[in-house]
PDB file of C-alpha atoms in Angstrom:
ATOM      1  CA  UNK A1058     -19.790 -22.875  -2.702  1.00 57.00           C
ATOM      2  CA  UNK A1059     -21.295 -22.100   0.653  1.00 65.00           C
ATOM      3  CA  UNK A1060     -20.438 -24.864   3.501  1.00 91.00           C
ATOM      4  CA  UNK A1061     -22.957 -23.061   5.846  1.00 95.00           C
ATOM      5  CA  UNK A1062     -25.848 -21.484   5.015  1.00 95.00           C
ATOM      6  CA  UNK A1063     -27.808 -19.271   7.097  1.00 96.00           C
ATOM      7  CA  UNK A1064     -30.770 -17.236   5.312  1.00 95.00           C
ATOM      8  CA  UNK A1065     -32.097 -15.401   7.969  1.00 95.00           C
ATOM      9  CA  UNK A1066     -29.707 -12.640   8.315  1.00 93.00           C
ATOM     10  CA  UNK A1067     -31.986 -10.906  11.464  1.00 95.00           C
ATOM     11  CA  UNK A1068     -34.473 -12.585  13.925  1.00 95.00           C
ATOM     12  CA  UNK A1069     -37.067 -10.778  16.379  1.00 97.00           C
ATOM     13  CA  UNK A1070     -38.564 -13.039  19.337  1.00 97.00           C
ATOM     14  CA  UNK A1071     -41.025 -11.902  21.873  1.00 97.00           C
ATOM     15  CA  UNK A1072     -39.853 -12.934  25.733  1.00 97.00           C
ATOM     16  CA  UNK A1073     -40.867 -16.022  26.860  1.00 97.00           C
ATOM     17  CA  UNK A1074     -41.315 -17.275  23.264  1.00 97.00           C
ATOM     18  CA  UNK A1075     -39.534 -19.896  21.377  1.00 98.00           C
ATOM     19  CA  UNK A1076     -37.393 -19.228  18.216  1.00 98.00           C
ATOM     20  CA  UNK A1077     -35.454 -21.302  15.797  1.00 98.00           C
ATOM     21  CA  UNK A1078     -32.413 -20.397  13.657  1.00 98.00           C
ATOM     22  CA  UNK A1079     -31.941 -21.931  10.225  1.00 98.00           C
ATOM     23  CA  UNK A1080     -28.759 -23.586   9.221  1.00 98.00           C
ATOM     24  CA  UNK A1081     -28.223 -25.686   6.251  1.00 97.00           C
ATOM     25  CA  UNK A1082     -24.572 -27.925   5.403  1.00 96.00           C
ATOM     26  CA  UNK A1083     -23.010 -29.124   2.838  1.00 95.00           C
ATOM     27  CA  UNK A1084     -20.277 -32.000   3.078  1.00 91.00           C
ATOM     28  CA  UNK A1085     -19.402 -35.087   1.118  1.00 89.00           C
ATOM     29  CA  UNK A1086     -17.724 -36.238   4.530  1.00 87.00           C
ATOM     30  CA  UNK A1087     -19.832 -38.884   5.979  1.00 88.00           C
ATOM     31  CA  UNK A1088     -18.184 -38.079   9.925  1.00 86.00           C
ATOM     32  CA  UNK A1089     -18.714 -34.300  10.867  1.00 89.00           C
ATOM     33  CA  UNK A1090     -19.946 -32.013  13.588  1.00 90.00           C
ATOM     34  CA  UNK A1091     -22.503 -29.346  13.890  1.00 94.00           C
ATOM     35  CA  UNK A1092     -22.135 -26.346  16.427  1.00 94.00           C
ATOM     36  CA  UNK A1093     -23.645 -23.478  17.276  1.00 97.00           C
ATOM     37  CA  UNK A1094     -22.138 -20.355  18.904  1.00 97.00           C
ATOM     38  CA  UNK A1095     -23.258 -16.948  20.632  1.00 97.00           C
ATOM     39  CA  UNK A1096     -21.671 -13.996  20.253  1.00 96.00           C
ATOM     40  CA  UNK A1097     -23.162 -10.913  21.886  1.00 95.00           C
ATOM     41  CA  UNK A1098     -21.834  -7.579  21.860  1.00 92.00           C
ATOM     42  CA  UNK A1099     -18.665  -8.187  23.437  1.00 91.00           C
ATOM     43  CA  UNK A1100     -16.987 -10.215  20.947  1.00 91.00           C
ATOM     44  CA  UNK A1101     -17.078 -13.379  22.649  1.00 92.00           C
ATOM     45  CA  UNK A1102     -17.817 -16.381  20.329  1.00 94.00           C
ATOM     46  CA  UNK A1103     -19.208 -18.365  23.305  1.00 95.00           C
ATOM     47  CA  UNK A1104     -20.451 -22.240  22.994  1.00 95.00           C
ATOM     48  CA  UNK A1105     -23.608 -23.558  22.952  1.00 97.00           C
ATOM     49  CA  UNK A1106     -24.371 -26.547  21.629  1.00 96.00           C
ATOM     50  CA  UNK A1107     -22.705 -29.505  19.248  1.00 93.00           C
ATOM     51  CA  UNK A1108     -24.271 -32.376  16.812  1.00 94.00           C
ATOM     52  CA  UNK A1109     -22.042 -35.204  15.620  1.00 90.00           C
ATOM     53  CA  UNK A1110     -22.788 -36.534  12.473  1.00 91.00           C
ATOM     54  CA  UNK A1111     -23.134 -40.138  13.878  1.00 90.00           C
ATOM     55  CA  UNK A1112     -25.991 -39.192  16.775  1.00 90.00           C
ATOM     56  CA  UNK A1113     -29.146 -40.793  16.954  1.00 89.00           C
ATOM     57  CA  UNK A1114     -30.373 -38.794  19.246  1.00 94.00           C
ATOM     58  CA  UNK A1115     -30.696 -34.505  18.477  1.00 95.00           C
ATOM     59  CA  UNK A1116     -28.801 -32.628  20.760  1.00 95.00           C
ATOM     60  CA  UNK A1117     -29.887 -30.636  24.193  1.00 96.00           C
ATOM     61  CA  UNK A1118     -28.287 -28.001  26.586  1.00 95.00           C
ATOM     62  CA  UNK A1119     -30.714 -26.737  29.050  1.00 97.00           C
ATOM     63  CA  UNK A1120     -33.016 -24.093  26.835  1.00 97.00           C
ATOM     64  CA  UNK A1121     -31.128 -24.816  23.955  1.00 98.00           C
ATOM     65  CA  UNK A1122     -31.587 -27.893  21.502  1.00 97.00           C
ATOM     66  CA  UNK A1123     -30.725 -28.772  17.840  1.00 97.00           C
ATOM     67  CA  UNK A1124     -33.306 -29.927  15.638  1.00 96.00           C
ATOM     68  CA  UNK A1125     -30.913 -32.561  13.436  1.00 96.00           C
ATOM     69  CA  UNK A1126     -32.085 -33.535  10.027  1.00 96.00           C
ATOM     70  CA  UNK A1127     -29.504 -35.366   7.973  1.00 95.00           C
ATOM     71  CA  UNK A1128     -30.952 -36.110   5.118  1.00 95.00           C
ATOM     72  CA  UNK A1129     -31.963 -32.468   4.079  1.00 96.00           C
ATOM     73  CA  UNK A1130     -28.688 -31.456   5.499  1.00 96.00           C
ATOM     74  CA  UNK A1131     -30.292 -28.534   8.236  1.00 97.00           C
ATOM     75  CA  UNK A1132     -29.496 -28.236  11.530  1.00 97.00           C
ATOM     76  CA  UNK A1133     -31.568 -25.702  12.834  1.00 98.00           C
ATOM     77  CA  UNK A1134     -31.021 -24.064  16.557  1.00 98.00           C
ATOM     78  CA  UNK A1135     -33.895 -24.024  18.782  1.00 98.00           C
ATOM     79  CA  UNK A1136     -34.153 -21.465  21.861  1.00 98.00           C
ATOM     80  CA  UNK A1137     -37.404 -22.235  24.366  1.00 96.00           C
ATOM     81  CA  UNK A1138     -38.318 -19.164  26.725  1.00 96.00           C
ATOM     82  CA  UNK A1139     -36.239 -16.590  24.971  1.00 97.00           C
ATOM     83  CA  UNK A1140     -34.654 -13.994  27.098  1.00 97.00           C
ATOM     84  CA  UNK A1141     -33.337 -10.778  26.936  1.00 97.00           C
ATOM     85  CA  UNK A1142     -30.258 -12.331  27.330  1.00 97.00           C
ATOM     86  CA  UNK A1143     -30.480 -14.009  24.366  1.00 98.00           C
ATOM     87  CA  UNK A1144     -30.194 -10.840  21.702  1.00 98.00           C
ATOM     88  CA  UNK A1145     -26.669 -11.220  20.320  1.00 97.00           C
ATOM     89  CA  UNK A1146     -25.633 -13.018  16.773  1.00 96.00           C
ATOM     90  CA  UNK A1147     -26.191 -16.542  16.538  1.00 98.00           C
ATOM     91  CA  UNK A1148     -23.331 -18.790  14.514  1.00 97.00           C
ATOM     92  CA  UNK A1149     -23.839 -22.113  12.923  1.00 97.00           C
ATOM     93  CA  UNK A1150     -20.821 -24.011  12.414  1.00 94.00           C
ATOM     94  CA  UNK A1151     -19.139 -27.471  10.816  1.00 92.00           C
ATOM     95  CA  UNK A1152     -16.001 -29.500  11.611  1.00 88.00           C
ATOM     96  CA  UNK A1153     -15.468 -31.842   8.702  1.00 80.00           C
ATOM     97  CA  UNK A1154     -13.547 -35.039   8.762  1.00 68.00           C
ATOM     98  CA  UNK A1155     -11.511 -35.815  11.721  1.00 57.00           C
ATOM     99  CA  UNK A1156      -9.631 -32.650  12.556  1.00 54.00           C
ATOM    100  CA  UNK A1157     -10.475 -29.559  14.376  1.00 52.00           C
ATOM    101  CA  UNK A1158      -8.723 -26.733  11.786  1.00 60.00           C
ATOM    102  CA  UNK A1159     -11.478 -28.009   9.025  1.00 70.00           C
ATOM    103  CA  UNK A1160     -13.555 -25.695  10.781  1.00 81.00           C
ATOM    104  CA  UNK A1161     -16.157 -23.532   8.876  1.00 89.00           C
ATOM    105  CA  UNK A1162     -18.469 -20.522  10.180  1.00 92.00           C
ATOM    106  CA  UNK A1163     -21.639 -19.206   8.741  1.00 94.00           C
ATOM    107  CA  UNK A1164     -22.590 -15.884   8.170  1.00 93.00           C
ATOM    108  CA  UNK A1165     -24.555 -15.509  11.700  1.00 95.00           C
ATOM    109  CA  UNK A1166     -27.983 -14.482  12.225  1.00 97.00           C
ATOM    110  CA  UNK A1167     -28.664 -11.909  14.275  1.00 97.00           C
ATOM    111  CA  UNK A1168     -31.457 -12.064  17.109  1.00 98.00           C
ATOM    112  CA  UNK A1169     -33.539 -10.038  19.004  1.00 98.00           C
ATOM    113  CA  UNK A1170     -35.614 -10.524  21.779  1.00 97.00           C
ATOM    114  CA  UNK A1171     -38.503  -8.177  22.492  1.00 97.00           C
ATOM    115  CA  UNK A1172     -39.597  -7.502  25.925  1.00 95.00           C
TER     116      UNK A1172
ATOM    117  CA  UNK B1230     -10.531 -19.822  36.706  1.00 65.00           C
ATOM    118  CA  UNK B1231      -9.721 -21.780  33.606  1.00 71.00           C
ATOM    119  CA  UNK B1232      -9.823 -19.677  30.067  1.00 93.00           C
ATOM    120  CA  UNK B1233      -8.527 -17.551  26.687  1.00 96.00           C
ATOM    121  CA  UNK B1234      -6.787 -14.665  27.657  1.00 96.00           C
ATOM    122  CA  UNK B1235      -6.585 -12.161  24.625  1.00 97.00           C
ATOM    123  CA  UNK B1236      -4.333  -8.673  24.660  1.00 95.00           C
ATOM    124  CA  UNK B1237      -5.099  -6.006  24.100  1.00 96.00           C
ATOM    125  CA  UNK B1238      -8.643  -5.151  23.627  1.00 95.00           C
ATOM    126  CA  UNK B1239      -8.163  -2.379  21.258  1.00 95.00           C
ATOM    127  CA  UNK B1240      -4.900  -2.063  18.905  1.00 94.00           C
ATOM    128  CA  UNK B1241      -4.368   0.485  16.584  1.00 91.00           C
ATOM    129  CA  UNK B1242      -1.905   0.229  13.658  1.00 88.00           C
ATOM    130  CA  UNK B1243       0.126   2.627  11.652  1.00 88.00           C
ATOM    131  CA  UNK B1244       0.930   1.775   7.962  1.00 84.00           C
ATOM    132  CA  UNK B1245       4.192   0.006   7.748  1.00 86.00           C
ATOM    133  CA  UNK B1246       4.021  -1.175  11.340  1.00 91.00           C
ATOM    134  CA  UNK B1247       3.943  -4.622  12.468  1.00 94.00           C
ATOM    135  CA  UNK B1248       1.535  -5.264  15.322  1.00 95.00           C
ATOM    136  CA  UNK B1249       1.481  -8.136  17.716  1.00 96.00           C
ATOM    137  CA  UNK B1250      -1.749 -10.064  19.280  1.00 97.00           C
ATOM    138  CA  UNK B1251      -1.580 -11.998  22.336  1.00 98.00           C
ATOM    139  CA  UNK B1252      -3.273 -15.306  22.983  1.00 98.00           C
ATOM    140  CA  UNK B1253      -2.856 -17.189  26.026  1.00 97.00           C
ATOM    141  CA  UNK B1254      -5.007 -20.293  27.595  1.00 97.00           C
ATOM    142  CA  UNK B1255      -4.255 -21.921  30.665  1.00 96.00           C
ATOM    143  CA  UNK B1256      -6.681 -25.172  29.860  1.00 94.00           C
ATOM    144  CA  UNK B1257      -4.040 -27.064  29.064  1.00 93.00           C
ATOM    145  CA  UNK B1258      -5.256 -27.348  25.597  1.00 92.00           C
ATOM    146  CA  UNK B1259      -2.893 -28.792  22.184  1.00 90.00           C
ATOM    147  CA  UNK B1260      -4.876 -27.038  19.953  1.00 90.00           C
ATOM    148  CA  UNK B1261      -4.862 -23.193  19.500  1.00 93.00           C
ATOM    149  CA  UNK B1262      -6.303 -21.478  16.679  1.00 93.00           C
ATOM    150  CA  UNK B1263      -6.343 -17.639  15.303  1.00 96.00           C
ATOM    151  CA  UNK B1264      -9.431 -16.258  13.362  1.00 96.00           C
ATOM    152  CA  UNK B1265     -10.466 -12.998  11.842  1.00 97.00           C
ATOM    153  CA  UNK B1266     -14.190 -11.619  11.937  1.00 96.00           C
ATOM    154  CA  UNK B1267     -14.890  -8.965   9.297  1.00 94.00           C
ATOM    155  CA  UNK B1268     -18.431  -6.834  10.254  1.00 87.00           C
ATOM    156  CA  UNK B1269     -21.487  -8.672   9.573  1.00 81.00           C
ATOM    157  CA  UNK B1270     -19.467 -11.491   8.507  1.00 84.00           C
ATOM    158  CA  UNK B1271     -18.453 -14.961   9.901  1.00 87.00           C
ATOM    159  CA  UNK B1272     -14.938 -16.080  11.054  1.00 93.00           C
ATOM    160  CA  UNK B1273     -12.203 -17.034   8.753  1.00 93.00           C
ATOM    161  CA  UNK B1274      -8.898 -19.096   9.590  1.00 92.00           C
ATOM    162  CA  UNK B1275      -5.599 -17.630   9.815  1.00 95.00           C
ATOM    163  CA  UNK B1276      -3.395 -20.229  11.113  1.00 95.00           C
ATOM    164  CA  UNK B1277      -3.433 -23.011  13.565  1.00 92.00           C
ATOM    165  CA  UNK B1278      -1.311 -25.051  15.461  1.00 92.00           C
ATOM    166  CA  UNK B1279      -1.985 -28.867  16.864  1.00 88.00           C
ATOM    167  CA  UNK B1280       1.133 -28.883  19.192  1.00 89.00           C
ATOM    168  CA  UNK B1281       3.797 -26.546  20.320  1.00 93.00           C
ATOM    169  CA  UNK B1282       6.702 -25.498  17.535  1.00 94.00           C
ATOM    170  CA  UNK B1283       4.155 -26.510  14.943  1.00 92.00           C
ATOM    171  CA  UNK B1284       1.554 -24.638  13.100  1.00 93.00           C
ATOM    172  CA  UNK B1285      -0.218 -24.744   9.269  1.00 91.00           C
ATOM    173  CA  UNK B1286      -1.827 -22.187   7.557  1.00 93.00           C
ATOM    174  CA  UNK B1287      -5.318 -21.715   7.370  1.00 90.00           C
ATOM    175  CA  UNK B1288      -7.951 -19.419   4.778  1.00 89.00           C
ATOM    176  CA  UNK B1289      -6.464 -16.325   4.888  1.00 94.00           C
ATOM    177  CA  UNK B1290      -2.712 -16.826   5.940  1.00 96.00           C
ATOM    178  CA  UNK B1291      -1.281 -14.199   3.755  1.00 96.00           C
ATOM    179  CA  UNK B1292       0.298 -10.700   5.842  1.00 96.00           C
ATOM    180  CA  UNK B1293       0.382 -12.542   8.781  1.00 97.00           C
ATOM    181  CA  UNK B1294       2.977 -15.000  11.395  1.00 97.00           C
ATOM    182  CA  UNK B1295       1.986 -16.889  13.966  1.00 98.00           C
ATOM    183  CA  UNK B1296       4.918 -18.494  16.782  1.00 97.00           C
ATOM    184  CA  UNK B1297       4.066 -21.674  19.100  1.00 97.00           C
ATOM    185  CA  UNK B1298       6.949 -22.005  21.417  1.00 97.00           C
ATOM    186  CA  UNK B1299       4.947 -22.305  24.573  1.00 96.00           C
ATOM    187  CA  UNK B1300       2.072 -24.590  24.862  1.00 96.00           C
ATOM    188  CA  UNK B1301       0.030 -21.783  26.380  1.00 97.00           C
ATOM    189  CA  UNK B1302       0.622 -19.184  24.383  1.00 98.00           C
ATOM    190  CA  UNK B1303       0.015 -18.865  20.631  1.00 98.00           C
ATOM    191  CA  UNK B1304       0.551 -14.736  19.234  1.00 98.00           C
ATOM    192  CA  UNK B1305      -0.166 -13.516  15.867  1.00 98.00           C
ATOM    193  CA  UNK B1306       1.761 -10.927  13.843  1.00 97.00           C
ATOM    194  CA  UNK B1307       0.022  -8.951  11.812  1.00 96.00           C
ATOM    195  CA  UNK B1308       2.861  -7.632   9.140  1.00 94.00           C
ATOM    196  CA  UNK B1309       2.605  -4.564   6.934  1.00 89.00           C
ATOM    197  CA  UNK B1310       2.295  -6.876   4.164  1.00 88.00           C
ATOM    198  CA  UNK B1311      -1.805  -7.581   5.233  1.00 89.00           C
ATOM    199  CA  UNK B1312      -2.900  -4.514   3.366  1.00 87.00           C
ATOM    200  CA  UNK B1313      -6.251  -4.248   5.024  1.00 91.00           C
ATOM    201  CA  UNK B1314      -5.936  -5.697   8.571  1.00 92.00           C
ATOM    202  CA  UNK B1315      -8.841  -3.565  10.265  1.00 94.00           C
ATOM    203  CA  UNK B1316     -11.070  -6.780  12.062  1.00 96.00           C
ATOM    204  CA  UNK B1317     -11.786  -8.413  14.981  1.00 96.00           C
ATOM    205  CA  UNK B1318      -9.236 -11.242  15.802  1.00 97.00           C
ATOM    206  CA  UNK B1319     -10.358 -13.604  17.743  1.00 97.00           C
ATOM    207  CA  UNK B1320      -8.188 -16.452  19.085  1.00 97.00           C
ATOM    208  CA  UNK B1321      -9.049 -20.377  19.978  1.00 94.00           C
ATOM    209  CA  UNK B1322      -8.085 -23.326  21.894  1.00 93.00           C
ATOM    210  CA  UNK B1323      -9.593 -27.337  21.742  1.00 89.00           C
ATOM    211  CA  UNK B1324      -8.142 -30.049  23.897  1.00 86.00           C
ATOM    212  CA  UNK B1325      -6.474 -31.948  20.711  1.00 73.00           C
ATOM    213  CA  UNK B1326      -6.894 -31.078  16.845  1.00 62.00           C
ATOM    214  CA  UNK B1327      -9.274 -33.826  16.684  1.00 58.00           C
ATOM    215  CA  UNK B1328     -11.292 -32.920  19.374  1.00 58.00           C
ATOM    216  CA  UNK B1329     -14.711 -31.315  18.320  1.00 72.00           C
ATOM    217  CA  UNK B1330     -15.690 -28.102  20.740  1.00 88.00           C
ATOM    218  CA  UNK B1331     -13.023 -24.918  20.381  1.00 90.00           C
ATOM    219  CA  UNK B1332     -13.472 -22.366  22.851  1.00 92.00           C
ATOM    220  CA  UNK B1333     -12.978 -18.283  22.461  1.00 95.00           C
ATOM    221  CA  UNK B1334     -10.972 -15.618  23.705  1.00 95.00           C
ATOM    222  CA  UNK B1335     -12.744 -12.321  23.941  1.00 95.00           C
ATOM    223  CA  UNK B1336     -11.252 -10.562  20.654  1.00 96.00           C
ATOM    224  CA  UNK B1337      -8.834  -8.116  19.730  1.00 97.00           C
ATOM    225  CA  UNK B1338     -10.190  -5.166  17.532  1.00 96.00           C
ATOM    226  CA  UNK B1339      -7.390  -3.717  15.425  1.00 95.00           C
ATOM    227  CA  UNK B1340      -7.852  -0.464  13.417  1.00 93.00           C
ATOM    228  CA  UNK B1341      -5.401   0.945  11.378  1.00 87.00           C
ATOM    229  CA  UNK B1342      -4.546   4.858  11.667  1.00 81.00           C
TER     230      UNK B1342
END
């Protein structure tokens, strides 16, 4: 079965708008994390964001924030102000337990932003 | 300035040939991790390793080797025995195995000729 789920396999954004990506879980582990990762057309799988299971509050980092909702599992990506910048593939991911090689990827979504 | 260092770019791979990807980080990291990235798809696990001269297998371990004898360096073999190894590898560090955020290398694309 699918740890990650993401079911929106393209995006389009105007500039200056805000977008979210969709990302569902699934774990039986009660302690796990929740990242999400940009990868534009270089390659590089670069960092933006991270949700532990165990935070009150949702997560923020600068124009990026995660929109945390444990109980239906979904830990959707929000972007305010989209850039150009922003077009690449977007990657939801999940740590489970206590150990960094339980590490699973979803199948990315890929945005565009529209000038 | 602190980071993943992968090599080569671009590797190209004849059939029978064993082909070697570098990975070096000078973060001072434990953790070091290898993944491959099929098109359109996300990453998969090869193998990882939580501390030098130790490493486990991860997903998708079969065809290739991984060596940790250096904390700061972490290459992966890919042997004739992966029968399809034309992906993007890309190649990981964290501070510990426990420790949440992993940080990239810029990829190796490998084709085979």
């Amino acid at each position: 079965a699918q740890k990650i789920t993401q079911t929106q396999p393209g995006m389009f954004v105007q500039e200056k708008e805000a977008v979210t990506l969709d990302c569902t879980y699934d774990t039986s582990d009660p302690s796990y994390g929740l990242f999400w990762y940009k990868q534009p057309s270089s390659g590089e799988m670069i960092f933006l964001i991270y949700q532990g299971s165990y935070d009150q509050q949702n997560a923020t980092e600068g124009r990026y924030s995660l929109n945390f909702q444990k109980a239906r599992k979904s830990a959707n990506l929000v972007i305010s102000a989209s850039q150009l910048g922003d077009s690449a593939m977007y990657f939801c991911a999940m740590r489970e337990g206590g150990y960094g090689q339980n590490f699973v990827f979803g199948p990315g979504t890929r945005l565009s932003v529209l000038p | 300035d602190g980071g993943i260092t992968q090599s080569p770019k671009y590797l190209f791979r004849k059939e029978g040939q064993n082909v070697t990807l570098s990975c070096e980080q000078n973060l001072n990291h434990d953790a070091m991790y290898w993944y491959r990235q099929d098109p359109g798809q996300g990453l998969r696990l090869i193998y990882y390793s939580q501390i030098v001269n130790d490493f486990q297998k991860g997903d998708i371990a079969e065809g290739y080797s991984v060596s940790r004898e250096k904390k700061e360096s972490f290459p992966l073999t890919v042997t004739s025995a992966q029968k399809n190894p034309t992906a993007f590898y890309l190649c990981a560090s964290s501070i510990g195995a426990g420790e949440n955020i992993q940080y990239f290398g810029a990829g190796t694309r490998l084709s085979v000729l």
